[in-house]
Short mmCIF file of C-alpha atoms in Angstrom, two decimals:
data_model
loop_
_atom_site.label_atom_id
_atom_site.label_comp_id
_atom_site.label_asym_id
_atom_site.label_seq_id
_atom_site.Cartn_x
_atom_site.Cartn_y
_atom_site.Cartn_z
CA MET Q 15 45.68 -57.14 50.95
CA SER Q 16 45.90 -54.71 53.80
CA VAL Q 17 42.89 -52.41 54.41
CA GLY Q 18 45.35 -49.31 53.54
CA VAL Q 19 46.05 -50.62 50.12
CA ILE Q 20 42.40 -51.57 49.65
CA THR Q 21 41.14 -47.75 50.68
CA SER Q 22 44.15 -46.40 48.44
CA LEU Q 23 43.14 -48.52 45.56
CA SER Q 24 39.67 -47.56 45.79
CA SER Q 25 40.32 -43.66 45.86
CA ALA Q 26 42.79 -44.06 43.02
CA ARG Q 27 39.86 -46.07 40.79
CA ALA Q 28 37.45 -43.20 41.94
CA GLN Q 29 40.05 -40.36 40.62
CA GLU Q 30 40.30 -42.50 37.63
CA ALA Q 31 36.52 -42.72 37.26
CA LEU Q 32 36.58 -39.05 37.22
CA GLU Q 33 39.05 -38.82 34.37
CA ILE Q 34 37.80 -41.52 32.12
CA VAL Q 35 37.24 -39.16 29.12
CA PRO Q 36 38.17 -39.01 25.83
CA GLU Q 37 41.36 -37.40 24.97
CA GLU Q 38 39.97 -34.17 23.05
CA PRO Q 39 36.61 -33.04 24.90
CA GLU Q 40 33.64 -33.21 22.55
CA GLN Q 41 33.08 -29.67 20.81
CA THR Q 42 29.40 -30.85 20.25
CA GLU Q 43 26.83 -32.94 21.38
CA ALA Q 44 23.73 -34.49 19.77
CA LEU Q 45 21.45 -33.76 22.60
CA PRO Q 46 18.37 -36.02 23.02
CA LEU Q 47 14.90 -34.72 21.75
CA GLU Q 48 13.17 -32.95 24.50
CA PHE Q 49 9.55 -32.97 24.76
CA HIS Q 50 7.07 -31.33 26.92
CA GLY Q 51 3.40 -30.85 27.15
CA PHE Q 52 0.47 -29.83 29.17
CA VAL Q 53 -3.33 -30.61 29.50
CA SER Q 54 -5.74 -27.81 31.15
CA GLN Q 55 -9.40 -28.32 31.76
CA GLY Q 56 -11.49 -25.29 33.08
CA PHE Q 57 -15.07 -24.68 34.30
CA LEU Q 58 -16.59 -21.31 33.58
CA LYS Q 59 -19.68 -19.80 35.58
CA SER Q 60 -20.70 -16.33 35.21
CA THR Q 61 -23.80 -14.28 36.41
CA GLY Q 62 -25.62 -11.96 33.88
CA ASN Q 63 -23.62 -12.58 30.62
CA ASN Q 64 -22.04 -15.32 29.06
CA TYR Q 65 -18.62 -14.69 28.46
CA LEU Q 66 -15.97 -16.92 26.41
CA ALA Q 67 -18.62 -19.82 26.43
CA GLN Q 68 -21.97 -20.29 27.46
CA SER Q 69 -21.05 -19.62 31.18
CA LYS Q 70 -24.25 -18.47 32.50
CA ARG Q 71 -25.43 -21.90 32.76
CA GLY Q 72 -21.83 -23.18 33.59
CA SER Q 73 -19.75 -24.44 30.94
CA TRP Q 74 -16.94 -27.13 30.89
CA GLU Q 75 -15.81 -25.63 26.97
CA PHE Q 76 -12.50 -24.08 28.57
CA ALA Q 77 -9.95 -26.75 27.69
CA GLU Q 78 -6.24 -26.42 26.07
CA VAL Q 79 -3.71 -29.36 25.51
CA GLY Q 80 -0.39 -28.77 24.04
CA ILE Q 81 2.95 -30.70 23.15
CA ASN Q 82 6.30 -29.74 21.73
CA PHE Q 83 9.26 -31.22 20.58
CA THR Q 84 12.79 -29.39 20.72
CA LYS Q 85 15.74 -30.81 19.40
CA THR Q 86 19.37 -29.08 20.20
CA LEU Q 87 21.39 -29.76 16.88
CA SER Q 88 24.52 -28.07 17.68
CA ASP Q 89 25.48 -25.08 20.42
CA ARG Q 90 24.32 -22.50 18.22
CA LEU Q 91 21.45 -24.49 16.39
CA ARG Q 92 18.00 -25.44 17.71
CA ALA Q 93 14.61 -26.73 16.05
CA GLY Q 94 11.20 -26.89 17.70
CA ILE Q 95 7.37 -27.51 16.98
CA GLN Q 96 4.50 -27.29 19.35
CA LEU Q 97 1.10 -28.57 18.46
CA PHE Q 98 -1.94 -26.99 20.16
CA ALA Q 99 -5.46 -27.56 20.80
CA ARG Q 100 -8.29 -25.64 22.48
CA ASP Q 101 -12.15 -25.88 23.18
CA VAL Q 102 -13.15 -22.25 24.47
CA GLY Q 103 -16.50 -21.86 23.91
CA ASP Q 104 -17.13 -21.90 20.22
CA ILE Q 105 -13.40 -21.10 19.50
CA GLY Q 106 -11.07 -24.09 18.62
CA ASN Q 107 -13.19 -27.00 19.06
CA TYR Q 108 -10.02 -29.21 19.77
CA ASP Q 109 -8.85 -28.44 16.33
CA ALA Q 110 -5.22 -29.26 16.64
CA ARG Q 111 -3.02 -26.94 14.37
CA VAL Q 112 0.86 -26.04 14.66
CA ASP Q 113 1.08 -23.28 17.60
CA TRP Q 114 4.93 -22.69 16.75
CA PHE Q 115 7.65 -24.08 14.93
CA TYR Q 116 10.98 -22.70 14.20
CA LEU Q 117 14.62 -23.24 13.45
CA ASP Q 118 16.58 -20.92 15.84
CA TYR Q 119 20.51 -19.86 15.21
CA ARG Q 120 22.08 -17.97 17.96
CA PHE Q 121 25.11 -16.26 16.34
CA ALA Q 122 25.96 -14.50 19.80
CA ASP Q 123 24.21 -13.53 22.79
CA TRP Q 124 23.49 -10.03 20.96
CA LEU Q 125 22.44 -11.93 17.83
CA GLY Q 126 20.04 -14.56 17.15
CA LEU Q 127 17.55 -15.53 14.10
CA ARG Q 128 14.55 -17.49 14.46
CA ALA Q 129 12.41 -18.42 11.19
CA GLY Q 130 9.39 -20.15 11.00
CA ARG Q 131 5.93 -19.61 13.07
CA THR Q 132 6.87 -17.93 16.20
CA LYS Q 133 5.14 -16.22 19.13
CA LEU Q 134 4.72 -12.72 18.95
CA PRO Q 135 6.64 -10.63 21.87
CA PHE Q 136 4.11 -8.17 22.70
CA GLY Q 137 4.20 -6.82 25.99
CA LEU Q 138 5.42 -8.97 29.11
CA TYR Q 139 3.00 -11.97 28.68
CA ASN Q 140 1.87 -12.32 25.36
CA GLU Q 141 3.65 -15.39 24.74
CA VAL Q 142 2.52 -17.32 27.85
CA SER Q 143 -0.95 -15.91 27.91
CA ASP Q 144 -2.27 -19.27 27.13
CA ILE Q 145 0.38 -21.57 29.15
CA ASP Q 146 -1.57 -22.31 32.42
CA SER Q 147 1.55 -23.41 34.20
CA ALA Q 148 3.70 -20.45 33.30
CA ARG Q 149 1.32 -17.60 35.04
CA VAL Q 150 -0.48 -17.34 38.14
CA PRO Q 151 -4.02 -15.78 36.81
CA VAL Q 152 -6.61 -18.27 35.06
CA LEU Q 153 -7.45 -15.52 32.41
CA MET Q 154 -4.61 -13.01 31.82
CA PRO Q 155 -5.78 -9.06 31.83
CA GLN Q 156 -7.94 -9.33 29.03
CA SER Q 157 -7.49 -5.84 27.97
CA ILE Q 158 -4.30 -6.67 26.82
CA TYR Q 159 -4.12 -10.51 26.39
CA SER Q 160 -7.47 -11.43 24.77
CA LEU Q 161 -8.27 -15.32 24.84
CA ARG Q 162 -10.73 -14.55 21.58
CA SER Q 163 -8.16 -12.89 19.88
CA ARG Q 164 -5.23 -15.23 20.20
CA ASP Q 165 -5.34 -16.33 16.53
CA TYR Q 166 -4.76 -12.94 15.35
CA LEU Q 167 -2.23 -11.86 18.25
CA LEU Q 168 -0.41 -14.81 19.38
CA ALA Q 169 1.82 -15.82 16.46
CA GLN Q 170 3.24 -14.92 13.00
CA THR Q 171 4.98 -16.71 10.42
CA GLY Q 172 8.33 -15.40 9.29
CA ALA Q 173 11.62 -14.31 10.89
CA GLU Q 174 12.86 -12.66 14.08
CA LEU Q 175 16.27 -11.16 15.19
CA TYR Q 176 16.89 -11.04 18.92
CA GLY Q 177 19.27 -10.86 21.13
CA LEU Q 178 20.63 -9.57 24.87
CA VAL Q 179 23.01 -6.87 24.68
CA SER Q 180 25.08 -6.46 28.01
CA LEU Q 181 25.28 -2.85 29.58
CA GLY Q 182 27.53 -3.84 32.55
CA GLY Q 183 26.63 -2.51 35.74
CA LEU Q 184 23.55 -0.98 33.89
CA GLY Q 185 21.85 -4.26 33.52
CA ALA Q 186 21.22 -5.58 29.73
CA LEU Q 187 18.93 -4.62 27.09
CA GLU Q 188 16.61 -7.45 25.41
CA TYR Q 189 15.57 -6.79 21.89
CA ARG Q 190 13.45 -8.46 19.47
CA ILE Q 191 12.43 -7.48 16.04
CA TYR Q 192 10.08 -9.74 13.73
CA GLY Q 193 8.44 -9.48 10.35
CA GLY Q 194 6.17 -11.90 8.46
CA THR Q 195 2.34 -12.14 8.26
CA MET Q 196 -0.22 -14.91 9.90
CA PHE Q 197 -2.76 -17.36 8.76
CA ALA Q 198 -6.25 -16.82 10.53
CA ASP Q 199 -9.11 -19.01 10.26
CA ILE Q 200 -12.15 -17.50 8.85
CA ALA Q 201 -15.13 -17.77 11.45
CA ASN Q 202 -18.64 -16.76 9.82
CA THR Q 203 -21.09 -16.12 12.22
CA SER Q 204 -23.20 -13.50 10.54
CA SER Q 205 -26.32 -14.74 8.39
CA THR Q 206 -26.10 -11.55 6.14
CA LEU Q 207 -22.37 -10.98 5.81
CA ARG Q 208 -20.00 -13.64 4.70
CA ILE Q 209 -16.08 -13.44 4.85
CA GLU Q 210 -15.09 -14.56 1.36
CA ARG Q 211 -11.15 -14.22 1.98
CA LEU Q 212 -8.73 -12.75 4.51
CA ASP Q 213 -4.97 -11.85 3.67
CA ILE Q 214 -2.67 -10.34 5.99
CA PRO Q 215 -0.26 -8.84 4.01
CA TYR Q 216 2.33 -8.00 6.73
CA LEU Q 217 2.75 -8.18 10.39
CA ASN Q 218 5.79 -6.61 12.15
CA GLY Q 219 6.81 -5.39 15.53
CA ALA Q 220 9.30 -5.03 18.01
CA ARG Q 221 10.16 -5.09 21.61
CA LEU Q 222 12.83 -3.85 23.87
CA MET Q 223 13.14 -4.39 27.45
CA TRP Q 224 15.74 -3.24 29.78
CA GLU Q 225 16.55 -5.48 32.28
CA ALA Q 226 17.63 -3.43 35.36
CA PRO Q 227 20.87 -4.11 37.63
CA LEU Q 228 18.13 -4.93 40.36
CA PRO Q 229 17.20 -8.53 39.82
CA GLY Q 230 13.55 -8.97 38.51
CA LEU Q 231 13.00 -5.48 37.35
CA ARG Q 232 12.54 -4.80 33.78
CA LEU Q 233 10.96 -2.26 31.98
CA GLY Q 234 10.09 -2.02 28.49
CA ALA Q 235 8.00 -1.37 25.28
CA SER Q 236 6.42 -3.21 22.43
CA LEU Q 237 4.99 -1.87 18.93
CA GLN Q 238 3.36 -3.96 16.61
CA THR Q 239 1.87 -3.05 13.14
CA LEU Q 240 -0.49 -5.21 10.72
CA GLU Q 241 -2.96 -4.91 7.93
CA LEU Q 242 -6.18 -7.29 7.41
CA ASP Q 243 -7.63 -7.20 4.02
CA TYR Q 244 -11.40 -8.77 3.89
CA GLN Q 245 -13.36 -9.47 0.84
CA PHE Q 246 -16.97 -10.42 1.88
CA SER Q 247 -20.34 -11.16 0.50
CA GLY Q 248 -23.78 -11.52 1.45
CA ALA Q 249 -27.18 -9.90 1.67
CA ALA Q 250 -25.55 -6.97 3.51
CA VAL Q 251 -23.73 -5.70 0.63
CA ALA Q 252 -25.72 -7.19 -2.49
CA ASN Q 253 -26.48 -5.16 -5.24
CA ASN Q 254 -24.28 -2.14 -3.41
CA PRO Q 255 -22.07 -0.05 -6.07
CA GLY Q 256 -18.88 -0.56 -3.75
CA ALA Q 257 -19.55 -4.64 -4.07
CA PRO Q 258 -19.09 -5.55 -7.99
CA MET Q 259 -20.33 -8.94 -8.55
CA GLY Q 260 -21.58 -9.00 -4.71
CA ILE Q 261 -18.06 -8.83 -3.28
CA ALA Q 262 -17.00 -5.76 -1.05
CA SER Q 263 -13.71 -5.27 0.59
CA ALA Q 264 -12.22 -4.09 3.54
CA GLU Q 265 -9.22 -2.97 4.85
CA ILE Q 266 -8.10 -2.69 8.46
CA SER Q 267 -4.72 -1.31 9.41
CA ALA Q 268 -3.53 -1.66 12.95
CA TRP Q 269 -0.92 -0.25 15.33
CA LEU Q 270 -0.34 -1.50 18.91
CA TRP Q 271 1.93 -0.37 21.52
CA VAL Q 272 2.21 -1.38 24.96
CA ALA Q 273 4.39 -0.03 27.54
CA SER Q 274 5.64 -2.63 30.37
CA ALA Q 275 7.15 -2.92 33.82
CA GLU Q 276 7.35 -6.03 35.97
CA TYR Q 277 9.57 -6.69 38.89
CA ALA Q 278 9.46 -10.45 39.25
CA GLY Q 279 11.31 -11.31 42.58
CA ASP Q 280 11.54 -14.70 44.32
CA ARG Q 281 8.38 -14.93 45.72
CA MET Q 282 6.85 -11.45 44.89
CA LEU Q 283 5.35 -10.69 41.14
CA LEU Q 284 4.46 -7.05 40.62
CA ALA Q 285 3.46 -6.04 36.86
CA ALA Q 286 1.83 -3.08 35.12
CA GLU Q 287 1.08 -2.75 31.23
CA PHE Q 288 -0.38 0.49 29.28
CA SER Q 289 -1.28 0.06 25.77
CA ARG Q 290 -3.13 1.75 22.90
CA TRP Q 291 -4.38 0.20 19.80
CA TYR Q 292 -4.98 2.40 16.62
CA ILE Q 293 -7.57 0.86 14.24
CA ASP Q 294 -8.42 2.15 10.81
CA LEU Q 295 -11.20 0.53 8.87
CA ASP Q 296 -11.36 1.41 5.01
CA THR Q 297 -13.98 -0.26 2.87
CA THR Q 298 -15.61 -0.02 -0.56
CA VAL Q 299 -19.30 -0.03 0.90
CA PRO Q 300 -19.05 3.07 3.40
CA THR Q 301 -23.31 3.00 3.68
CA VAL Q 302 -22.66 -0.62 5.21
CA PHE Q 303 -19.53 -0.08 7.18
CA PRO Q 304 -18.73 3.27 7.76
CA PRO Q 305 -14.86 3.99 7.59
CA SER Q 306 -13.61 4.50 11.01
CA ASN Q 307 -10.75 5.63 13.20
CA THR Q 308 -10.33 4.20 16.53
CA THR Q 309 -7.93 4.28 19.12
CA SER Q 310 -8.71 1.94 22.31
CA GLU Q 311 -6.93 2.16 25.44
CA ARG Q 312 -6.24 -0.85 27.63
CA TYR Q 313 -4.17 -1.42 30.99
CA TYR Q 314 -3.78 -3.16 34.07
CA VAL Q 315 -1.86 -3.62 37.60
CA MET Q 316 -1.11 -7.10 38.52
CA ALA Q 317 0.29 -8.47 41.80
CA ALA Q 318 0.76 -12.10 42.74
CA TYR Q 319 3.22 -13.54 45.83
CA ARG Q 320 4.30 -17.21 46.55
CA ALA Q 321 2.96 -17.62 50.07
CA THR Q 322 4.36 -21.23 50.18
CA PRO Q 323 5.80 -23.57 47.61
CA ARG Q 324 2.44 -24.66 46.86
CA PHE Q 325 0.18 -21.73 47.17
CA THR Q 326 0.18 -18.40 45.53
CA PRO Q 327 -2.54 -15.89 45.43
CA GLY Q 328 -2.61 -13.16 42.97
CA ALA Q 329 -4.78 -10.49 41.82
CA TYR Q 330 -5.04 -7.85 39.08
CA TYR Q 331 -7.11 -4.70 37.89
CA SER Q 332 -7.68 -4.32 34.23
CA VAL Q 333 -9.18 -1.71 32.16
CA TYR Q 334 -10.58 -2.14 28.44
CA PHE Q 335 -11.95 1.18 26.77
CA ARG Q 336 -13.44 1.02 23.44
CA ASP Q 337 -12.52 4.34 21.90
CA ILE Q 338 -10.82 7.07 23.64
CA GLY Q 339 -12.34 9.48 21.18
CA LEU Q 340 -15.62 9.52 23.14
CA PHE Q 341 -13.98 11.53 25.74
CA SER Q 342 -13.49 14.56 23.27
CA ASP Q 343 -16.81 13.88 21.56
CA PRO Q 344 -18.82 16.88 22.22
CA ASN Q 345 -21.95 15.06 21.13
CA LYS Q 346 -21.48 12.40 24.15
CA SER Q 347 -20.98 13.15 27.90
CA CYS Q 348 -18.42 10.35 28.36
CA ASP Q 349 -16.17 11.18 31.36
CA ARG Q 350 -12.72 9.56 31.42
CA LEU Q 351 -13.06 9.33 35.21
CA GLY Q 352 -14.99 6.16 36.25
CA PHE Q 353 -16.30 6.24 32.53
CA ARG Q 354 -19.48 8.00 33.29
CA GLY Q 355 -21.94 8.49 30.48
CA CYS Q 356 -19.53 6.41 28.31
CA GLY Q 357 -22.22 3.50 27.69
CA ARG Q 358 -21.52 0.12 29.13
CA GLN Q 359 -20.52 -1.37 25.76
CA ASN Q 360 -17.90 1.08 25.48
CA PHE Q 361 -15.34 -0.10 28.81
CA GLN Q 362 -14.76 -2.94 30.78
CA HIS Q 363 -13.32 -3.09 34.24
CA ASP Q 364 -12.26 -6.55 35.81
CA LEU Q 365 -11.18 -7.15 39.22
CA ALA Q 366 -9.60 -10.61 39.78
CA PHE Q 367 -8.55 -12.72 42.41
CA THR Q 368 -6.51 -15.81 41.88
CA LEU Q 369 -5.56 -18.79 44.41
CA ARG Q 370 -2.97 -20.96 42.77
CA PHE Q 371 -2.34 -24.58 44.35
CA ASP Q 372 0.84 -26.26 42.97
CA ILE Q 373 -0.22 -29.74 43.99
CA ASN Q 374 3.17 -31.13 43.12
CA PRO Q 375 5.71 -30.02 40.37
CA TYR Q 376 3.70 -31.43 37.68
CA TRP Q 377 0.08 -30.60 38.75
CA LEU Q 378 -1.86 -27.44 39.67
CA VAL Q 379 -5.24 -26.16 40.29
CA LYS Q 380 -6.61 -22.41 40.21
CA LEU Q 381 -9.37 -20.86 41.60
CA GLU Q 382 -10.40 -17.33 40.25
CA GLY Q 383 -13.20 -15.07 40.53
CA HIS Q 384 -13.73 -11.61 38.41
CA TYR Q 385 -15.99 -8.66 39.39
CA MET Q 386 -16.76 -6.93 35.79
CA ARG Q 387 -18.29 -3.65 35.29
CA GLY Q 388 -18.88 -3.12 31.46
CA THR Q 389 -19.69 -5.08 28.37
CA GLY Q 390 -17.22 -3.82 26.16
CA ASP Q 391 -15.27 -7.33 25.81
CA VAL Q 392 -18.64 -9.23 25.86
CA THR Q 393 -19.74 -10.73 22.59
CA SER Q 394 -23.26 -10.20 21.20
CA ALA Q 395 -23.25 -13.67 19.65
CA LEU Q 396 -22.83 -15.74 22.90
CA ASN Q 397 -25.58 -13.58 24.88
CA ASP Q 398 -28.65 -14.07 22.09
CA ARG Q 399 -27.18 -11.66 19.74
CA ARG Q 400 -28.32 -8.94 22.29
CA PRO Q 401 -26.43 -5.52 21.68
CA LEU Q 402 -23.78 -4.94 24.21
CA VAL Q 403 -25.52 -1.96 25.72
CA GLN Q 404 -28.78 -4.31 27.02
CA LEU Q 405 -26.42 -6.65 28.53
CA GLU Q 406 -25.79 -6.47 32.26
CA LYS Q 407 -23.47 -3.66 33.23
CA ASN Q 408 -22.21 -5.47 36.80
CA TRP Q 409 -21.34 -9.18 36.67
CA ALA Q 410 -19.13 -11.90 37.61
CA LEU Q 411 -17.28 -14.53 36.45
CA PHE Q 412 -15.89 -17.75 38.47
CA ILE Q 413 -13.35 -20.07 36.87
CA ALA Q 414 -11.87 -23.47 38.32
CA LYS Q 415 -8.89 -24.88 36.09
CA THR Q 416 -6.61 -27.66 36.67
CA THR Q 417 -3.24 -28.17 34.59
CA VAL Q 418 -0.90 -31.40 34.25
CA HIS Q 419 2.37 -30.24 32.59
CA PHE Q 420 5.47 -32.14 32.23
CA MET L 13 70.48 -18.63 84.17
CA ALA L 14 67.38 -19.98 85.22
CA LEU L 15 65.95 -16.68 84.83
CA LEU L 16 67.15 -16.66 81.42
CA LEU L 17 65.47 -20.24 80.69
CA LEU L 18 62.39 -19.20 82.88
CA ALA L 19 62.11 -16.05 80.29
CA LEU L 20 62.60 -18.17 77.15
CA GLY L 21 59.80 -20.42 78.12
CA LEU L 22 57.34 -17.75 78.78
CA SER L 23 58.29 -16.16 75.37
CA ARG L 24 57.60 -19.24 73.58
CA GLY L 25 54.41 -19.80 75.37
CA ARG L 26 53.27 -21.55 78.51
CA PHE L 27 52.04 -24.89 77.10
CA PRO L 28 53.56 -27.30 74.58
CA ALA L 29 53.23 -26.29 71.17
CA ALA L 30 50.85 -29.39 70.62
CA ALA L 31 48.49 -27.60 73.09
CA ARG L 32 48.74 -24.34 71.42
CA ALA L 33 45.49 -22.80 69.70
CA GLN L 34 45.24 -24.19 66.29
CA PRO L 35 43.93 -21.94 63.40
CA VAL L 36 40.38 -22.48 62.75
CA PRO L 37 39.92 -24.00 59.33
CA ALA L 38 37.81 -21.84 56.58
CA PRO L 39 34.74 -23.68 56.27
CA ALA L 40 34.24 -25.62 53.10
CA PRO L 41 32.41 -23.21 50.38
CA VAL L 42 28.71 -24.65 49.71
CA PHE L 43 29.52 -25.33 46.38
CA LEU L 44 32.04 -24.97 43.60
CA ILE L 45 32.13 -23.79 40.15
CA VAL L 46 33.91 -26.47 37.80
CA VAL L 47 34.95 -26.55 34.35
CA HIS L 48 37.25 -28.08 31.90
CA GLY L 49 40.44 -28.32 33.39
CA ASP L 50 41.86 -26.31 30.02
CA HIS L 51 39.58 -23.37 30.78
CA PRO L 52 41.49 -20.32 30.48
CA GLU L 53 40.14 -18.62 33.01
CA GLU L 54 40.63 -18.88 36.91
CA SER L 55 37.76 -16.77 37.99
CA ILE L 56 34.12 -16.02 36.67
CA ASP L 57 31.94 -12.97 36.85
CA GLY L 58 28.99 -14.06 39.10
CA ARG L 59 26.15 -12.00 37.06
CA PHE L 60 27.49 -13.81 33.96
CA LEU L 61 27.42 -17.01 35.81
CA GLY L 62 23.62 -16.31 36.55
CA ARG L 63 22.85 -15.21 32.90
CA VAL L 64 24.61 -18.43 31.75
CA PHE L 65 22.36 -21.11 33.57
CA LEU L 66 19.54 -18.97 32.76
CA LYS L 67 20.56 -19.16 29.09
CA LYS L 68 20.53 -15.56 28.57
CA SER L 69 24.31 -15.60 27.75
CA THR L 70 25.48 -18.87 25.42
CA THR L 71 28.93 -17.94 24.96
CA TRP L 72 32.39 -17.51 27.05
CA PRO L 73 33.83 -13.95 26.47
CA ASP L 74 36.23 -15.73 24.00
CA GLY L 75 33.18 -16.40 21.69
CA SER L 76 32.88 -20.23 22.40
CA PRO L 77 29.82 -21.74 23.39
CA VAL L 78 28.81 -22.19 27.05
CA ARG L 79 27.21 -25.16 28.25
CA PRO L 80 25.78 -24.95 31.72
CA VAL L 81 24.60 -28.47 33.48
CA ASP L 82 22.30 -28.45 36.68
CA GLN L 83 21.62 -30.94 39.33
CA ARG L 84 18.37 -32.20 40.21
CA MET L 85 15.84 -29.54 41.23
CA ASP L 86 15.72 -31.63 44.85
CA SER L 87 19.52 -31.62 45.50
CA ARG L 88 20.96 -29.14 48.31
CA VAL L 89 23.62 -27.76 46.04
CA ARG L 90 21.30 -26.72 43.53
CA GLN L 91 19.28 -25.18 46.10
CA ARG L 92 22.04 -23.23 46.90
CA PHE L 93 23.69 -22.21 43.87
CA SER L 94 20.10 -21.07 42.77
CA GLU L 95 19.63 -18.53 45.84
CA GLN L 96 23.25 -17.31 45.84
CA VAL L 97 23.80 -17.19 42.00
CA LEU L 98 20.52 -16.99 40.35
CA GLN L 99 19.17 -14.91 43.44
CA ARG L 100 15.82 -16.97 43.16
CA SER L 101 14.48 -19.97 44.35
CA VAL L 102 14.34 -23.31 42.29
CA ILE L 103 10.80 -22.91 42.31
CA ALA L 104 11.11 -19.55 40.67
CA VAL L 105 13.59 -21.06 38.11
CA ARG L 106 11.12 -23.72 37.29
CA ASN L 107 8.73 -21.30 36.41
CA TYR L 108 11.02 -19.02 34.48
CA TRP L 109 11.69 -22.25 32.41
CA GLN L 110 8.21 -23.15 31.91
CA GLN L 111 7.67 -19.68 30.39
CA LEU L 112 10.97 -20.53 27.77
CA ILE L 113 9.78 -24.07 27.15
CA PHE L 114 6.36 -23.44 25.87
CA THR L 115 7.07 -20.55 23.78
CA GLY L 116 10.10 -22.42 22.39
CA ARG L 117 12.79 -19.85 23.41
CA ALA L 118 14.98 -22.34 25.09
CA VAL L 119 15.18 -25.30 27.12
CA PRO L 120 16.72 -25.80 30.38
CA PRO L 121 20.20 -26.97 30.86
CA PRO L 122 20.67 -30.97 31.65
CA GLU L 123 20.08 -32.20 35.09
CA LEU L 124 22.34 -34.57 36.33
CA ASP L 125 22.27 -36.77 39.68
CA SER L 126 25.29 -36.39 41.20
CA ASP L 127 28.55 -34.23 41.66
CA GLU L 128 30.42 -37.00 39.97
CA ALA L 129 28.07 -36.88 37.13
CA VAL L 130 28.48 -33.17 36.93
CA ILE L 131 32.48 -33.48 36.78
CA ARG L 132 32.46 -35.88 34.10
CA TYR L 133 30.17 -33.81 32.19
CA VAL L 134 32.62 -30.75 32.38
CA LEU L 135 35.32 -32.89 31.66
CA ARG L 136 33.63 -34.60 28.34
CA TYR L 137 32.56 -31.03 26.70
CA ARG L 138 34.88 -28.21 26.57
CA GLY L 139 32.72 -24.94 27.56
CA ALA L 140 30.61 -26.83 29.84
CA VAL L 141 30.35 -25.08 33.35
CA GLY L 142 28.28 -26.75 36.29
CA TYR L 143 28.48 -26.59 39.98
CA VAL L 144 29.26 -29.08 42.99
CA SER L 145 29.30 -29.58 46.68
CA GLY L 146 32.07 -27.75 48.24
CA THR L 147 33.41 -31.18 49.59
CA ALA L 148 33.56 -32.96 46.41
CA ASN L 149 36.40 -34.03 44.43
CA VAL L 150 36.72 -32.49 41.45
CA GLY L 151 39.56 -34.64 39.86
CA SER L 152 41.08 -32.78 37.40
CA ALA L 153 38.31 -30.30 36.53
CA LYS L 154 39.11 -26.59 37.09
CA VAL L 155 37.56 -24.53 40.04
CA LEU L 156 36.58 -21.26 39.14
CA LYS L 157 36.21 -18.39 41.73
CA ILE L 158 33.29 -16.54 41.71
CA ARG L 159 34.03 -12.57 41.35
#
């Protein structure tokens, strides 16, 4: 057989190999089960105040682990679940829980439905605030993405409508509308007050993001409202007329909104968000817990640059102010500019620098430093129960963290 | 007569035809977009293609499901496709998928090892779309132009 014939036959067979397909192409496919996971371990060290854990003496209580499974059942239907456990100071203690689970049906690009326990689309990064591999900083700006409030702000059990509406040359609009509730663990840390019950009758919200024609630029806003109904007992409310049979009630209504802007280029990330949270507290024991109406203000600006495929530095400046009503309180000399006279317990500035090293596609290491001014986001429980006004006003936090993900 | 023959020779060029300058062939495209041979369209919008591979768009204009297929992250053709169509590096796209994977919002397209595997995939699943190197043998798959 000549070389020419052999070559010709080989080419023919190669051609046949490309065309050995079923007579009718398949419409659906049983895609394999996908699973992904991550393990993170960090170390905290602070000066002045304990933050998140007993960090003044150095703490390894900063770990997270998660694993998820996703099954694409058809071109439009998908189901998934993620298990998660963490230990951050007194939070979590490695109690494994279902982080999210859902059934997701995509009718069209502009309309999809998710049902189950889904992460809340609040702001740019709420959904990824505890996914170390998905962000540059170790700690996302705590003014908006508080690690300690994760149980309340990260996910809801209910349903969500979502979609992407193309605007042609004007980009696209992504919307998400959700409603449901959440189930939060009760943490009793007071010796005089015990939370007997916590109900969250509703948690609703929406997010609208405009994906601009400039690739990587998006602008948007999020809104969320929820109610928390507490029943509590203890020496603090015993014999109070508002606590029949020793049980008092409190209702917290909250409205949260955030305006967001992000430019995510190939190497450069720029982001800024501004948020206000309106919290109304009403109780049956006003002498113990006076009703209140507070509006907190939270904002940050952030930048990161992927200098090389393995090295990404970043920085952000974050501000939390507990109650903007202080600015207009005639009994206080609280100045919005620099928060002079506002009391260190009412605000917290956070200037952070991060170095992210991607050792390989599955392993990364981060080093981060924070310069803090104010104690508004510090907890008394971690600082010998001293009032926040007595804690160090200027302090620092250093974090080292490594994550393996797949 | 001699002058006539000389004029004809000059009008046809001084050199034999075989030695005349040959037209420069167009360079092979860096990558080709491939779909099933029965796909109704001859071209595809570049922005739509980008949204498909980021799973922001999940249907063709006719409403049928679209099924993107990637190549391995370290493949040259994927790098070029990512830079030109997605307008971001493979690393940036990987970070994008990290966010979606761990929030449960989506999973990335399957990654195949070769041009041949991609072509087999698009021939097997109507609605599938992939990319192969510009010199790949696409067989009975259809090549779409990016508009």
